[in-house]
Every structure is written in C-alpha cells, then in structure tokens.
XYZ file of C-alpha atoms in Angstrom:
377
model
C 211.710 137.646 128.596
C 214.577 135.832 130.273
C 214.428 132.986 127.886
C 214.389 135.270 124.633
C 217.475 137.256 126.113
C 219.351 133.650 126.618
C 218.478 132.785 122.922
C 219.582 136.181 121.567
C 222.953 135.844 123.848
C 223.355 132.119 122.277
C 223.062 133.355 118.761
C 225.549 136.214 119.309
C 228.181 133.877 120.868
C 227.764 131.390 117.904
C 227.991 134.304 115.404
C 231.370 135.717 117.327
C 232.867 131.896 117.300
C 232.185 131.665 113.547
C 233.814 135.019 112.993
C 236.842 134.004 114.959
C 236.999 130.614 113.456
C 236.739 131.669 109.873
C 238.761 134.841 110.017
C 236.189 136.761 108.215
C 237.340 135.210 104.790
C 234.294 134.305 102.370
C 234.884 131.171 100.679
C 234.431 130.866 96.870
C 232.339 128.818 94.780
C 234.737 126.111 94.135
C 235.427 125.567 97.801
C 231.752 125.457 98.410
C 231.480 122.527 95.984
C 234.525 120.903 97.511
C 232.939 120.866 100.899
C 229.659 119.617 99.409
C 231.429 116.622 97.787
C 233.439 115.795 101.082
C 229.913 115.226 103.112
C 229.967 111.661 103.119
C 226.953 109.071 103.530
C 227.409 108.907 107.279
C 227.167 112.546 107.939
C 223.741 112.626 105.665
C 222.376 109.702 107.558
C 223.070 111.487 111.069
C 221.535 114.626 109.628
C 218.433 112.683 108.559
C 218.195 111.058 112.031
C 218.181 114.656 113.613
C 215.316 115.727 111.297
C 213.347 112.685 112.414
C 213.865 113.534 115.996
C 212.860 116.869 115.344
C 209.719 115.974 113.589
C 208.836 113.567 116.536
C 209.547 116.581 119.128
C 207.149 118.599 116.963
C 204.470 115.994 117.093
C 204.901 115.653 121.059
C 204.743 119.056 121.726
C 201.527 120.038 120.020
C 199.872 120.907 122.952
C 202.852 123.040 124.470
C 202.923 125.197 121.198
C 199.366 126.429 121.958
C 200.242 128.053 125.187
C 200.968 131.695 124.982
C 203.758 131.791 127.866
C 205.653 128.800 126.089
C 208.969 129.547 124.311
C 208.930 125.989 122.699
C 208.161 127.258 119.143
C 211.005 129.663 118.960
C 213.369 126.705 120.290
C 212.165 124.422 117.300
C 212.658 127.075 114.821
C 216.207 127.821 115.848
C 216.911 124.077 115.776
C 215.451 123.964 112.559
C 217.944 126.680 111.192
C 220.648 125.046 112.670
C 219.934 121.671 110.907
C 219.091 123.566 107.720
C 222.578 124.869 107.467
C 224.150 121.376 106.987
C 221.582 120.527 104.187
C 223.424 120.022 100.858
C 221.479 117.166 98.982
C 217.997 116.859 97.801
C 217.017 114.035 100.186
C 217.940 116.111 103.010
C 216.065 119.152 101.669
C 212.845 116.947 101.410
C 213.413 116.186 105.097
C 213.806 119.926 106.005
C 210.815 120.746 103.909
C 208.626 118.093 105.794
C 209.796 119.271 109.223
C 208.608 122.924 108.190
C 205.393 121.848 107.149
C 204.690 119.849 110.154
C 205.695 122.718 112.561
C 203.586 125.197 110.409
C 200.576 122.595 110.266
C 200.682 122.054 114.152
C 201.057 125.684 115.007
C 198.120 126.528 112.949
C 196.132 123.974 114.280
C 196.912 125.380 117.984
C 195.923 128.905 116.581
C 192.481 127.623 115.365
C 192.028 125.884 118.554
C 192.426 128.881 120.655
C 190.250 131.011 118.511
C 187.480 128.116 119.009
C 187.752 127.966 122.764
C 185.560 131.332 122.630
C 182.319 129.338 121.442
C 180.453 126.579 123.046
C 182.452 123.698 124.473
C 180.697 120.220 124.613
C 180.567 120.411 128.212
C 178.754 123.670 128.370
C 176.171 122.310 125.697
C 175.660 118.931 127.660
C 174.962 121.148 130.943
C 172.608 123.192 128.918
C 170.588 120.112 127.799
C 170.452 118.739 131.325
C 169.178 122.070 132.638
C 166.491 122.299 129.758
C 165.149 118.893 129.686
C 166.805 117.070 132.786
C 164.366 115.334 135.358
C 165.374 114.209 139.020
C 164.823 110.456 139.369
C 165.565 108.468 142.536
C 167.634 105.634 142.162
C 167.591 102.217 144.093
C 170.059 103.352 146.434
C 168.066 106.478 147.166
C 170.499 108.827 145.323
C 169.090 111.684 142.867
C 170.157 111.112 139.472
C 169.584 113.674 136.564
C 168.034 111.868 133.593
C 167.338 113.558 130.142
C 163.589 113.623 129.204
C 164.070 112.344 125.756
C 160.125 112.728 124.546
C 160.503 116.491 125.767
C 163.661 116.933 123.766
C 162.123 115.128 120.738
C 159.105 117.225 120.548
C 161.365 120.511 120.901
C 163.644 119.515 118.187
C 160.883 117.811 115.867
C 160.207 121.163 114.032
C 163.910 121.214 112.447
C 163.256 117.537 111.039
C 160.616 118.724 108.472
C 159.105 115.492 108.203
C 155.200 115.192 107.927
C 153.479 112.599 109.924
C 151.638 110.007 107.714
C 150.509 106.423 107.472
C 153.047 103.866 105.975
C 151.492 102.303 102.652
C 152.608 100.479 99.904
C 152.433 102.433 96.620
C 151.508 100.352 93.393
C 148.933 97.505 92.500
C 148.729 94.485 94.395
C 148.578 92.214 91.734
C 152.046 92.218 90.232
C 153.533 89.221 89.061
C 157.264 88.619 89.106
C 158.739 88.579 85.956
C 159.435 85.191 84.569
C 163.087 84.693 83.609
C 163.650 83.783 79.956
C 165.470 80.927 79.265
C 168.609 81.370 77.307
C 169.145 79.711 74.012
C 172.260 77.323 74.092
C 175.443 79.033 72.642
C 176.617 77.480 69.573
C 180.068 75.961 69.749
C 183.024 77.762 68.258
C 184.887 76.372 65.754
C 188.655 76.620 66.033
C 190.445 78.404 63.072
C 192.367 76.080 60.713
C 194.857 78.932 59.809
C 196.945 80.859 62.110
C 197.512 84.569 61.249
C 199.761 87.020 63.018
C 198.448 90.653 63.272
C 200.749 93.127 61.449
C 202.874 95.046 64.020
C 201.856 98.804 64.087
C 204.501 101.326 65.293
C 203.309 104.030 67.604
C 204.275 107.448 66.632
C 203.277 109.130 69.449
C 206.706 108.976 71.448
C 208.409 110.701 68.300
C 205.665 113.471 68.165
C 205.963 114.002 71.915
C 209.739 114.413 71.704
C 209.420 116.881 68.813
C 206.828 118.988 70.580
C 209.186 119.229 73.673
C 211.978 120.179 71.329
C 209.984 122.831 69.655
C 208.666 124.089 73.113
C 212.497 124.206 74.380
C 213.417 126.207 71.246
C 210.639 128.792 71.811
C 211.555 129.298 75.483
C 214.990 129.785 74.642
C 214.332 132.297 71.775
C 212.190 134.303 74.389
C 214.933 134.123 76.902
C 217.355 135.390 74.352
C 215.234 138.335 73.671
C 214.174 139.455 76.915
C 217.651 138.664 78.448
C 216.239 138.051 81.984
C 212.766 136.726 82.932
C 210.652 135.941 85.977
C 210.420 132.204 86.576
C 206.508 132.566 87.131
C 206.188 134.785 84.107
C 208.094 132.589 81.714
C 206.317 129.155 82.806
C 202.786 130.409 83.609
C 199.818 129.500 81.394
C 196.499 130.895 82.885
C 194.429 128.827 80.383
C 196.159 125.382 81.050
C 197.723 123.694 83.992
C 198.978 120.969 81.826
C 200.565 123.478 79.666
C 202.333 124.858 82.638
C 203.665 121.680 83.772
C 205.088 121.079 80.274
C 206.854 124.607 80.183
C 208.373 123.625 83.636
C 209.441 120.452 81.994
C 211.012 122.144 79.106
C 212.715 124.625 81.332
C 214.398 121.864 83.286
C 215.615 120.257 79.894
C 217.230 123.882 79.165
C 218.959 124.207 82.533
C 220.210 120.489 82.493
C 221.721 121.199 78.982
C 223.516 124.545 80.389
C 221.582 126.688 78.202
C 219.800 128.776 80.918
C 220.467 129.609 84.625
C 218.066 130.519 87.468
C 219.150 132.991 90.029
C 217.282 135.296 92.397
C 217.652 139.006 93.305
C 217.551 140.733 96.810
C 213.757 140.483 97.046
C 213.985 136.833 96.673
C 212.454 136.716 93.078
C 213.717 133.801 90.928
C 215.077 134.824 87.697
C 215.668 132.978 84.503
C 218.709 133.887 82.108
C 219.964 132.523 79.159
C 223.704 131.055 78.653
C 226.065 129.484 76.705
C 225.962 125.661 76.901
C 229.494 124.215 78.369
C 231.162 122.051 75.765
C 231.791 118.439 76.444
C 235.519 118.917 77.217
C 234.474 121.362 80.356
C 232.324 118.572 81.423
C 234.741 115.595 81.166
C 237.335 117.617 82.829
C 235.202 118.298 85.730
C 235.163 122.055 85.251
C 231.424 122.198 84.990
C 229.374 120.153 87.567
C 225.492 119.444 87.480
C 223.500 120.107 90.882
C 219.729 119.077 91.424
C 217.081 120.461 93.258
C 213.520 119.744 94.211
C 210.757 121.886 92.411
C 207.280 121.309 93.985
C 204.372 122.352 91.846
C 200.727 121.175 92.000
C 197.126 122.893 91.562
C 197.285 125.091 94.281
C 200.620 126.545 93.320
C 199.129 127.144 89.934
C 196.377 128.915 91.389
C 198.667 131.103 93.611
C 200.806 131.913 90.721
C 197.987 133.473 88.907
C 196.939 135.582 91.726
C 200.464 136.815 92.319
C 201.332 137.518 88.458
C 199.758 140.367 86.613
C 197.429 139.096 83.788
C 199.264 139.640 80.427
C 202.745 139.241 81.895
C 203.060 135.652 80.528
C 205.973 134.941 78.098
C 205.148 131.587 76.702
C 202.331 131.483 74.036
C 199.336 129.330 74.247
C 199.694 125.957 72.500
C 196.354 125.157 70.653
C 195.690 121.303 70.710
C 196.092 119.893 67.161
C 193.276 117.699 65.776
C 194.035 114.582 64.406
C 193.685 114.534 60.303
C 190.475 113.360 59.008
C 190.438 110.030 57.835
C 190.667 109.526 54.125
C 187.266 108.124 52.406
C 187.861 104.311 52.054
C 187.821 102.643 48.424
C 184.204 101.938 47.336
C 183.170 98.355 46.999
C 180.561 97.043 44.589
C 177.151 96.351 45.924
C 175.656 93.115 44.649
C 171.635 92.793 44.572
C 169.714 89.593 43.995
C 166.158 89.646 43.070
C 164.016 86.640 42.435
C 162.185 88.726 39.589
C 164.992 90.838 38.267
C 167.915 88.651 38.636
C 171.374 90.101 39.707
C 172.232 93.513 39.667
C 175.747 95.040 40.407
C 176.570 98.486 40.742
C 179.004 100.969 42.446
C 177.135 102.787 45.231
C 179.819 105.439 45.650
C 180.256 106.137 42.003
C 177.693 109.058 40.972
C 179.094 109.053 37.315
C 177.811 105.326 36.867
C 175.739 105.375 33.928
C 174.159 101.741 34.466
C 176.502 100.029 31.977
C 177.059 97.208 34.851
C 173.389 96.644 35.368
C 171.890 93.400 33.514
C 168.718 93.887 31.710
C 165.447 93.279 33.251
C 164.724 89.987 31.251
C 168.191 88.460 32.062
C 166.889 86.805 35.384
C 164.276 84.975 33.284
C 166.599 83.767 30.594
C 168.756 82.294 33.456
C 165.938 80.417 35.040
C 164.913 78.954 31.751
C 168.430 77.691 31.227
C 168.595 76.268 34.684
C 165.043 74.261 34.193
C 166.469 73.099 30.831
C 169.277 71.471 32.370
C-alpha cells in the first residue's frame, strides 16, 4: 500500500508542476505542429534508446511480474506512459507498440503459469512414478538406491499403446525380380536455327486496369462519405465476404486521406470516424499552410475477424465487388485440312465451314489420272 501511495503522490506532484509551468494555457494546433518539427534526430535517437532499455527491463523482470506482492508491473506501465508522451514520429510509435506488446505477453504468460501451478508438477509426477514402480537396490558402496522397474511400468502402460502382438513377416511373393532399367535412346542432335528472330513485345495492361479499379473504388467510397456525412472506420472498410477487398478498401481510404478529401477523427468513446472534406489547393500546400502527417495502421487476418465480431451484420457501407472474368477467346480462323489417300488421291476441304458443298473436293478418279500421268513420264 505504501508503494501505491508513493506512486499516486508522484503523479500528483508531476501534474502540479505541469500546471505551474504551463500556466493552464492550452496550446493550439499550430504550436503543437511547431513543437513536433522542432524535435531533432538526436532526441528521437535518445527516445528509442530508452524504449530499448524498457524492453530489456521487461524481459529481465518476467519472474517478478508473476509475484502478487510485486509492484513492478505498475512501475513499468508508468514509465511507458511517460515515454509515450514524447512519441511524435512513426518510428517511435512502432517502438512504443512493441514495448506494450512485450509487457502484455510477459504478463499473460505469468498469469497462465500461476494458473498451471494448481495441476501436477513434474517433480510430483516423478515422485508418483518412483512410489508405484520403484524398487530398492543395493549399490557397490552399500547404499540403498531407488530404481524404476521399467518392465512393470511397460506392462502398466501397454494397454494404452493399442498395438497387437504378432509375428514380423515380409508380405508379398518371394520370386520378385528387380525391374530392368531400360536403356534410353540417344538424343538427337539439335540443329541451331539459321535465322534469328525476335519476339514481339506485348505490353501488360494489368497495371492500368488495377489503377482504374483503384480510382473507381476511391470514387465509390467518397460518394458514400458525401451521402452519410460521417461514418465509422470499420463500417466503411469492412467486407465480411473477402479479406482482400477489406485491404483494398483501406488502401483506397489512405489515398483519399493523402489527397485531403477525407479525415479521420474519434469521438469521446474512442470510436474512429471518417468524414469527407474539401481537398486543399496546391497553393496551400506550397505555402506550408497544410502539412501531411503519417501514422501506422496495422491490419491482419486476426484484426479482420475481430472487426466482424464487433460490427453488426449489415452495417457495412462499401459494396461487394464481384470478380470480373476474362472475356472468352474469339474463335480462331479456320484453316483448310488436306488429306492424301493412295486410292482416292488428294482432298482439300474446310473443316470449320458447314456450308461447304464439296466444290473444293476433287473427283474420285482424279488420283488415278495423276498416277497414270506420273507413270507415262
């Protein structure tokens, strides 16, 4: 109790010191942006070094976190909160998130370990084995040694192995001859081509199609935002039927925010909201009145499943995009099929033309006339 009272007193003193130093005046948004830009690389490097020391302390104090009488968990959380106030860039945000994840994982592991202590420990299991299957033996130095009767133990557990005793035999006939490996025919020598040809370059239209699909998805999302004025982030990007389409919706939303056509805010409950806005002009960007900031948005398969559980069914705003099939290939041009028969001569017809009335087919005795002319020559 004394340690908790000391921590509360320290927080009260820090709060009073901040109030005395700041004079109770809240800083505006431009002042916060100027303070963010004034943070140099050296300060960020020192902050990342403090986060590394914090993660090392979390790893070293894993056993102390599992003790009920220890106040180490509260101390680490307070230190993490103090470092979080100095975070302003994405790189430090990642270090802060990793520290929170390490502390949570270690604390969860300690809780699970304390729950498992109520079960059978390895030492109790070995003691039970020695008490049931142990035999007293006399060693060379006349000292009693407790040994395990492995035969008795094997008979006791043989019923759980479910293996029927039997005779080991070889299945199959005894006169099987090994297969003779066939000799491969020598490979014919390849003749190098005399003429050099260059393949025709085919341009891929996939990138242009993907860009057009992204633009269409952005336009659909912006029209939905203009219609509903303000929407929840999960309801705007979630697609229950497809994880990939959910990622594409997040990708389109990032472009809208980058262009200044949408903004992300949050209410008093911490729910993230997305609202449309007018994009700033190029003059405002060049003059410095509008600045771009970045943040890290982590999303994976587990987040998608959790979002489905938290959001009511039917609250999704983005429509489901059906996959477009490639157009069927056009039938190729018909080519004439030539047949050569020793008795009927040579025939030529169009196999893919059903209206062929046999005008191109030579008569049956044409082959005989050709053969007579060849013999006369």
